[in-house]
Amino acid sequence: MAKIVPALLLSAVASAGWAWAFAPPTSVSRRPVAKPLQLARQHPADEGNISAPIELGGAQKRRDFLLQTLGVASILSASSIASVARADDDYLYKRSDDSPPGDLTSQLFNPDGSLKDPNTVIEAQEKALNLQFAVPSSPSGISMSVATDGVLQSTSAGDAPTNLKASYKLPVKWNQDATSRLPLYYDSSEGKNGKSCNRISIYSVSSDNMDMSTLEKASKKGVASSLFMDQIQNKYFDQGVLKADLISGRTVRKPINTVEGEIDEQVYYEFDLAFAPLECPGFTEGNKENLGLGFCPYDNIFLVSATVLKNGESDKSGTLMCCVVECNKDEWKMANSDLKRVRSSFVVDRA
């Protein structure tokens, strides 16, 4: 700025000179010019040549002044432009060539979303929880066992031996201590500071008529009823799940030990269920998400992973193993990627 102000002042002075040069004279004499043009005498030997200069009087002086003013104005304009161009160098916020690199995202990823270094692997830190289930080898009727947040709550398997184990992984950043002053599954990492999950349930259902067709037909008959969510005692699950919408579904394959001790592939069905509350307060009652469209947004989300294992040599007898990750809409907004990883980490094997 210190360089621009003098340049502007000089430009104003030059402009004033231009205006003065073209202004009419203050007093005009009506008398003839006192000094007419004087031509040098022409010698016979030099016909057509003028050897003496022509005296132009006031007109010549005015023309010379205009030319000089034009030259000065051109020089001042060029210097002021150069000063303005160099003014950018004085900005304090101008980024230097040795400035630090951008944020972590720009360091790791290209503009198209691919990793800059294909060998870079970013893994979330997780902790595995293992559960043991007793499943009757030849069930008569239906027997169930339910584990909530890593603790076995109830079982109707009787004296059946422990022959199945299930496991899933939780992010280390989640609070996993139920006796802590923080809520269970509370994420205290930077930018989160909130509960990420309501409840994680693992349950088994053994029946003399159970196979993979139970899961294959679940999307048509109803996922919740096909997975016996309505038959667990004391209405363990919110009964609104019976009318939940199926948002998405897929199958994945994971390794498992067979009865013969070999390694085989086990098919898992994954379902994303969501349902709205039974009662939907109006906008005037404080519910900002009720826009008067005749429905409420989803309030509960269930992420489900289920598979069926055969019991013994019978083709009809089997055990349904199911993992259900429950969360509300706020927890889903904050930790949906972590919740999906927990659901996908669910695996079952033979003990």
Short mmCIF file of C-alpha atoms in Angstrom, two decimals:
data_model
loop_
_atom_site.label_atom_id
_atom_site.label_comp_id
_atom_site.label_asym_id
_atom_site.label_seq_id
_atom_site.Cartn_x
_atom_site.Cartn_y
_atom_site.Cartn_z
CA MET A 1 0.00 0.00 0.00
CA ALA A 2 2.94 2.30 0.75
CA LYS A 3 4.04 1.95 -2.88
CA ILE A 4 0.63 2.52 -4.46
CA VAL A 5 -0.22 5.92 -2.87
CA PRO A 6 2.84 7.83 -4.27
CA ALA A 7 2.18 6.35 -7.68
CA LEU A 8 -1.41 7.58 -7.60
CA LEU A 9 -0.26 11.09 -6.58
CA LEU A 10 2.22 11.22 -9.45
CA SER A 11 -0.46 10.07 -11.88
CA ALA A 12 -2.73 12.86 -10.65
CA VAL A 13 0.03 15.43 -11.21
CA ALA A 14 0.61 14.09 -14.73
CA SER A 15 -3.11 14.29 -15.46
CA ALA A 16 -3.15 17.88 -14.28
CA GLY A 17 -0.30 18.64 -16.72
CA TRP A 18 -2.32 17.14 -19.54
CA ALA A 19 -5.34 19.25 -18.66
CA TRP A 20 -3.24 22.43 -18.52
CA ALA A 21 -1.65 21.68 -21.87
CA PHE A 22 -4.99 21.47 -23.66
CA ALA A 23 -6.58 24.44 -21.86
CA PRO A 24 -7.15 27.57 -24.02
CA PRO A 25 -4.91 30.59 -23.35
CA THR A 26 -6.19 33.01 -20.73
CA SER A 27 -5.65 36.10 -22.94
CA VAL A 28 -5.69 36.23 -26.71
CA SER A 29 -4.08 39.14 -28.58
CA ARG A 30 -5.97 40.37 -31.60
CA ARG A 31 -2.86 41.99 -33.09
CA PRO A 32 -0.95 40.20 -35.86
CA VAL A 33 2.01 38.10 -34.87
CA ALA A 34 4.99 40.27 -34.29
CA LYS A 35 7.48 37.74 -35.61
CA PRO A 36 6.43 36.20 -38.93
CA LEU A 37 8.12 33.17 -40.37
CA GLN A 38 11.58 33.99 -41.56
CA LEU A 39 12.93 31.96 -44.44
CA ALA A 40 16.58 31.87 -45.38
CA ARG A 41 17.59 33.28 -48.66
CA GLN A 42 17.77 30.83 -51.50
CA HIS A 43 21.05 30.67 -53.35
CA PRO A 44 21.06 29.78 -57.00
CA ALA A 45 23.35 26.80 -56.37
CA ASP A 46 21.05 25.30 -53.73
CA GLU A 47 17.59 25.64 -55.19
CA GLY A 48 14.86 23.98 -53.22
CA ASN A 49 16.93 23.67 -50.01
CA ILE A 50 16.36 25.65 -46.85
CA SER A 51 19.59 26.26 -45.00
CA ALA A 52 18.24 28.35 -42.08
CA PRO A 53 15.81 27.09 -39.41
CA ILE A 54 12.25 28.27 -39.26
CA GLU A 55 11.31 30.31 -36.20
CA LEU A 56 7.87 28.94 -35.11
CA GLY A 57 7.20 31.20 -32.17
CA GLY A 58 4.58 30.22 -29.48
CA ALA A 59 3.10 27.35 -31.50
CA GLN A 60 6.41 25.47 -31.55
CA LYS A 61 6.88 25.92 -27.80
CA ARG A 62 3.42 24.59 -27.08
CA ARG A 63 4.04 21.54 -29.29
CA ASP A 64 7.33 20.83 -27.52
CA PHE A 65 5.62 21.08 -24.13
CA LEU A 66 2.95 18.58 -25.18
CA LEU A 67 5.57 16.08 -26.31
CA GLN A 68 7.51 16.42 -23.07
CA THR A 69 4.35 16.05 -20.96
CA LEU A 70 3.35 12.95 -22.91
CA GLY A 71 6.73 11.34 -22.25
CA VAL A 72 6.62 12.11 -18.52
CA ALA A 73 3.07 10.77 -18.20
CA SER A 74 4.07 7.56 -19.98
CA ILE A 75 6.99 7.01 -17.61
CA LEU A 76 4.84 7.69 -14.52
CA SER A 77 2.09 5.34 -15.72
CA ALA A 78 4.59 2.54 -16.32
CA SER A 79 6.14 2.98 -12.88
CA SER A 80 2.75 3.02 -11.14
CA ILE A 81 1.67 -0.17 -12.92
CA ALA A 82 4.91 -1.84 -11.90
CA SER A 83 4.34 -0.75 -8.31
CA VAL A 84 0.83 -2.18 -8.27
CA ALA A 85 2.08 -5.45 -9.74
CA ARG A 86 4.73 -5.70 -7.06
CA ALA A 87 2.20 -4.95 -4.31
CA ASP A 88 1.11 -8.61 -4.21
CA ASP A 89 4.48 -9.48 -2.76
CA ASP A 90 3.61 -7.51 0.39
CA TYR A 91 0.46 -9.50 1.25
CA LEU A 92 0.85 -11.31 4.55
CA TYR A 93 -1.50 -14.15 3.61
CA LYS A 94 0.31 -15.10 0.42
CA ARG A 95 1.30 -18.79 0.55
CA SER A 96 5.02 -19.37 0.22
CA ASP A 97 6.63 -22.21 -1.66
CA ASP A 98 7.84 -23.82 1.55
CA SER A 99 4.40 -23.78 3.22
CA PRO A 100 3.35 -27.00 5.01
CA PRO A 101 1.29 -29.58 3.05
CA GLY A 102 -2.50 -29.78 3.20
CA ASP A 103 -4.69 -31.77 5.53
CA LEU A 104 -4.47 -35.51 6.08
CA THR A 105 -7.02 -36.29 3.37
CA SER A 106 -5.04 -34.45 0.67
CA GLN A 107 -1.85 -36.17 1.83
CA LEU A 108 -3.29 -39.69 1.59
CA PHE A 109 -5.70 -39.46 -1.35
CA ASN A 110 -5.60 -38.20 -4.93
CA PRO A 111 -8.36 -35.87 -6.24
CA ASP A 112 -10.13 -38.91 -7.76
CA GLY A 113 -10.32 -40.64 -4.36
CA SER A 114 -7.60 -43.23 -4.93
CA LEU A 115 -4.72 -43.69 -2.51
CA LYS A 116 -1.53 -41.84 -3.40
CA ASP A 117 0.48 -44.80 -2.15
CA PRO A 118 -1.23 -48.12 -2.98
CA ASN A 119 0.85 -49.82 -0.29
CA THR A 120 -0.57 -47.57 2.44
CA VAL A 121 -2.96 -49.48 4.70
CA ILE A 122 -5.01 -47.66 7.33
CA GLU A 123 -6.51 -50.03 9.89
CA ALA A 124 -8.87 -49.18 12.72
CA GLN A 125 -7.85 -50.52 16.11
CA GLU A 126 -10.34 -53.15 17.29
CA LYS A 127 -10.85 -55.55 20.16
CA ALA A 128 -12.43 -58.97 19.69
CA LEU A 129 -15.15 -60.35 21.99
CA ASN A 130 -15.61 -64.14 22.09
CA LEU A 131 -18.77 -65.94 23.26
CA GLN A 132 -19.48 -69.63 23.84
CA PHE A 133 -22.85 -71.18 22.97
CA ALA A 134 -24.28 -74.55 23.99
CA VAL A 135 -26.31 -76.01 21.14
CA PRO A 136 -28.16 -79.36 21.34
CA SER A 137 -27.06 -81.80 18.69
CA SER A 138 -30.60 -83.20 18.22
CA PRO A 139 -33.06 -80.51 19.28
CA SER A 140 -36.71 -81.30 19.77
CA GLY A 141 -38.60 -78.08 19.19
CA ILE A 142 -36.88 -74.75 19.52
CA SER A 143 -34.12 -73.78 21.97
CA MET A 144 -32.66 -70.28 22.27
CA SER A 145 -29.67 -68.57 23.86
CA VAL A 146 -29.20 -64.79 24.02
CA ALA A 147 -26.08 -62.77 24.83
CA THR A 148 -26.31 -59.00 25.33
CA ASP A 149 -23.23 -56.78 25.05
CA GLY A 150 -20.89 -59.72 25.50
CA VAL A 151 -22.71 -61.34 28.45
CA LEU A 152 -24.90 -64.46 28.17
CA GLN A 153 -28.34 -63.53 29.46
CA SER A 154 -30.56 -66.57 29.00
CA THR A 155 -30.50 -70.04 27.48
CA SER A 156 -32.93 -72.88 26.98
CA ALA A 157 -30.35 -75.36 25.68
CA GLY A 158 -30.34 -77.32 28.97
CA ASP A 159 -27.28 -79.49 29.53
CA ALA A 160 -26.09 -79.32 25.95
CA PRO A 161 -22.32 -79.10 25.60
CA THR A 162 -20.64 -75.93 24.43
CA ASN A 163 -19.97 -76.61 20.79
CA LEU A 164 -20.22 -73.23 19.04
CA LYS A 165 -18.32 -69.98 19.47
CA ALA A 166 -19.16 -66.58 18.10
CA SER A 167 -17.05 -63.43 18.00
CA TYR A 168 -17.22 -59.84 16.83
CA LYS A 169 -14.90 -56.84 17.04
CA LEU A 170 -15.45 -53.46 18.68
CA PRO A 171 -13.49 -50.25 18.02
CA VAL A 172 -10.98 -49.56 20.79
CA LYS A 173 -12.12 -45.93 20.89
CA TRP A 174 -15.52 -47.07 22.21
CA ASN A 175 -15.98 -47.40 25.96
CA GLN A 176 -16.38 -51.14 26.68
CA ASP A 177 -16.39 -50.97 30.46
CA ALA A 178 -19.97 -51.25 31.71
CA THR A 179 -18.90 -50.01 35.18
CA SER A 180 -17.37 -46.81 33.83
CA ARG A 181 -19.00 -43.43 34.45
CA LEU A 182 -19.27 -43.10 30.67
CA PRO A 183 -22.11 -44.87 28.86
CA LEU A 184 -21.32 -48.16 27.19
CA TYR A 185 -20.06 -47.71 23.60
CA TYR A 186 -19.34 -44.03 24.23
CA ASP A 187 -16.92 -42.62 21.66
CA SER A 188 -14.77 -39.91 23.26
CA SER A 189 -12.51 -39.36 20.26
CA GLU A 190 -12.08 -35.89 18.80
CA GLY A 191 -15.12 -34.66 16.94
CA LYS A 192 -17.42 -37.41 18.28
CA ASN A 193 -18.05 -37.33 22.06
CA GLY A 194 -21.25 -39.33 22.00
CA LYS A 195 -22.72 -42.79 22.33
CA SER A 196 -22.27 -44.84 19.16
CA CYS A 197 -24.53 -47.84 19.74
CA ASN A 198 -27.53 -48.87 21.84
CA ARG A 199 -26.99 -52.61 22.11
CA ILE A 200 -25.24 -55.55 20.47
CA SER A 201 -26.97 -58.92 20.70
CA ILE A 202 -25.84 -62.39 19.69
CA TYR A 203 -28.42 -65.15 19.85
CA SER A 204 -28.82 -68.73 18.69
CA VAL A 205 -31.97 -70.58 17.68
CA SER A 206 -31.76 -74.37 17.33
CA SER A 207 -34.55 -76.31 15.67
CA ASP A 208 -35.17 -79.72 14.13
CA ASN A 209 -36.23 -77.92 10.95
CA MET A 210 -33.64 -75.25 10.18
CA ASP A 211 -31.48 -74.73 7.13
CA MET A 212 -30.19 -71.96 4.84
CA SER A 213 -33.55 -71.69 3.08
CA THR A 214 -34.75 -69.84 6.20
CA LEU A 215 -32.43 -66.96 5.32
CA GLU A 216 -32.96 -67.21 1.58
CA LYS A 217 -36.70 -66.55 2.01
CA ALA A 218 -36.31 -63.93 4.74
CA SER A 219 -36.52 -60.93 2.42
CA LYS A 220 -39.90 -62.14 1.11
CA LYS A 221 -41.48 -63.41 4.33
CA GLY A 222 -40.10 -60.71 6.61
CA VAL A 223 -36.61 -60.56 8.07
CA ALA A 224 -37.56 -60.08 11.73
CA SER A 225 -40.07 -62.92 11.85
CA SER A 226 -37.80 -65.24 9.83
CA LEU A 227 -35.02 -64.64 12.36
CA PHE A 228 -37.34 -65.36 15.33
CA MET A 229 -37.02 -61.82 16.72
CA ASP A 230 -40.65 -61.93 17.80
CA GLN A 231 -40.22 -65.24 19.69
CA ILE A 232 -37.44 -64.29 22.06
CA GLN A 233 -38.87 -64.07 25.56
CA ASN A 234 -39.91 -60.83 27.26
CA LYS A 235 -40.14 -59.02 23.93
CA TYR A 236 -36.39 -58.67 23.84
CA PHE A 237 -36.44 -56.59 20.66
CA ASP A 238 -38.56 -53.54 19.93
CA GLN A 239 -41.63 -55.00 18.25
CA GLY A 240 -41.54 -52.18 15.73
CA VAL A 241 -38.86 -54.21 13.95
CA LEU A 242 -41.59 -56.58 12.72
CA LYS A 243 -42.76 -53.79 10.40
CA ALA A 244 -39.30 -52.47 9.60
CA ASP A 245 -38.30 -51.59 6.06
CA LEU A 246 -35.54 -53.63 4.47
CA ILE A 247 -33.05 -50.99 3.33
CA SER A 248 -30.45 -53.33 1.84
CA GLY A 249 -29.18 -56.90 1.95
CA ARG A 250 -26.25 -58.95 0.75
CA THR A 251 -24.38 -62.24 1.27
CA VAL A 252 -20.75 -62.72 2.26
CA ARG A 253 -18.58 -65.78 2.66
CA LYS A 254 -16.24 -66.45 5.57
CA PRO A 255 -14.09 -69.45 6.52
CA ILE A 256 -15.28 -72.03 9.06
CA ASN A 257 -14.04 -75.36 10.44
CA THR A 258 -16.15 -78.33 9.36
CA VAL A 259 -17.11 -81.30 11.51
CA GLU A 260 -14.33 -83.30 9.83
CA GLY A 261 -11.79 -80.66 10.82
CA GLU A 262 -11.39 -79.13 7.37
CA ILE A 263 -11.81 -75.49 6.40
CA ASP A 264 -14.89 -74.58 4.40
CA GLU A 265 -16.84 -71.44 3.48
CA GLN A 266 -19.85 -70.30 5.46
CA VAL A 267 -22.46 -68.00 3.90
CA TYR A 268 -23.70 -65.02 5.97
CA TYR A 269 -26.76 -62.93 5.17
CA GLU A 270 -26.54 -59.25 6.09
CA PHE A 271 -29.66 -57.09 6.37
CA ASP A 272 -30.10 -53.37 7.10
CA LEU A 273 -33.46 -52.73 8.78
CA ALA A 274 -34.97 -49.38 9.80
CA PHE A 275 -38.32 -48.33 11.23
CA ALA A 276 -40.00 -45.14 12.44
CA PRO A 277 -41.54 -44.59 15.90
CA LEU A 278 -45.13 -45.61 16.49
CA GLU A 279 -46.11 -42.06 17.41
CA CYS A 280 -44.79 -39.04 15.56
CA PRO A 281 -45.09 -35.68 17.35
CA GLY A 282 -45.87 -32.69 15.17
CA PHE A 283 -43.54 -29.84 14.27
CA THR A 284 -45.30 -27.54 16.74
CA GLU A 285 -44.62 -30.08 19.50
CA GLY A 286 -40.87 -29.80 19.06
CA ASN A 287 -40.25 -32.48 16.44
CA LYS A 288 -38.27 -30.55 13.82
CA GLU A 289 -38.04 -33.58 11.52
CA ASN A 290 -41.81 -33.88 11.08
CA LEU A 291 -42.41 -31.73 8.00
CA GLY A 292 -46.07 -32.61 7.70
CA LEU A 293 -45.53 -35.14 4.92
CA GLY A 294 -47.56 -37.86 6.63
CA PHE A 295 -44.65 -39.90 7.96
CA CYS A 296 -41.72 -39.66 10.38
CA PRO A 297 -38.09 -40.38 9.52
CA TYR A 298 -36.48 -43.60 10.69
CA ASP A 299 -35.78 -43.65 14.40
CA ASN A 300 -34.20 -47.11 14.87
CA ILE A 301 -31.69 -48.98 12.73
CA PHE A 302 -30.90 -52.70 13.05
CA LEU A 303 -27.79 -54.08 11.35
CA VAL A 304 -28.15 -57.86 11.14
CA SER A 305 -25.78 -60.68 10.21
CA ALA A 306 -27.06 -64.26 10.29
CA THR A 307 -26.03 -67.75 9.25
CA VAL A 308 -27.24 -71.33 9.77
CA LEU A 309 -25.03 -74.27 10.77
CA LYS A 310 -26.02 -77.90 10.51
CA ASN A 311 -26.38 -79.98 13.68
CA GLY A 312 -24.76 -83.38 13.29
CA GLU A 313 -25.56 -85.51 10.30
CA SER A 314 -29.20 -84.51 9.97
CA ASP A 315 -29.95 -82.27 7.00
CA LYS A 316 -33.05 -80.71 8.59
CA SER A 317 -31.67 -79.92 12.03
CA GLY A 318 -29.67 -76.73 12.34
CA THR A 319 -28.81 -73.67 14.42
CA LEU A 320 -29.40 -70.07 13.45
CA MET A 321 -26.67 -67.74 14.71
CA CYS A 322 -27.54 -64.07 14.52
CA CYS A 323 -25.83 -60.78 15.40
CA VAL A 324 -27.94 -57.61 15.78
CA VAL A 325 -26.37 -54.15 16.16
CA GLU A 326 -28.96 -51.60 17.31
CA CYS A 327 -28.67 -47.82 17.11
CA ASN A 328 -30.84 -44.73 16.81
CA LYS A 329 -30.72 -42.04 14.14
CA ASP A 330 -28.24 -39.83 16.02
CA GLU A 331 -25.84 -42.72 16.65
CA TRP A 332 -26.16 -43.74 13.02
CA LYS A 333 -25.20 -40.26 11.81
CA MET A 334 -22.13 -40.23 14.02
CA ALA A 335 -20.80 -43.80 13.74
CA ASN A 336 -22.42 -45.58 10.78
CA SER A 337 -19.08 -46.76 9.36
CA ASP A 338 -18.00 -48.20 12.73
CA LEU A 339 -21.38 -49.86 13.20
CA LYS A 340 -21.15 -51.57 9.83
CA ARG A 341 -17.65 -52.85 10.63
CA VAL A 342 -18.91 -54.33 13.91
CA ARG A 343 -21.71 -56.16 12.09
CA SER A 344 -19.40 -57.42 9.33
CA SER A 345 -16.85 -58.69 11.89
CA PHE A 346 -19.34 -61.26 13.23
CA VAL A 347 -18.10 -64.84 12.66
CA VAL A 348 -19.15 -68.26 13.96
CA ASP A 349 -17.01 -71.36 14.31
CA ARG A 350 -17.15 -74.77 15.91
CA ALA A 351 -15.66 -75.02 19.36
#
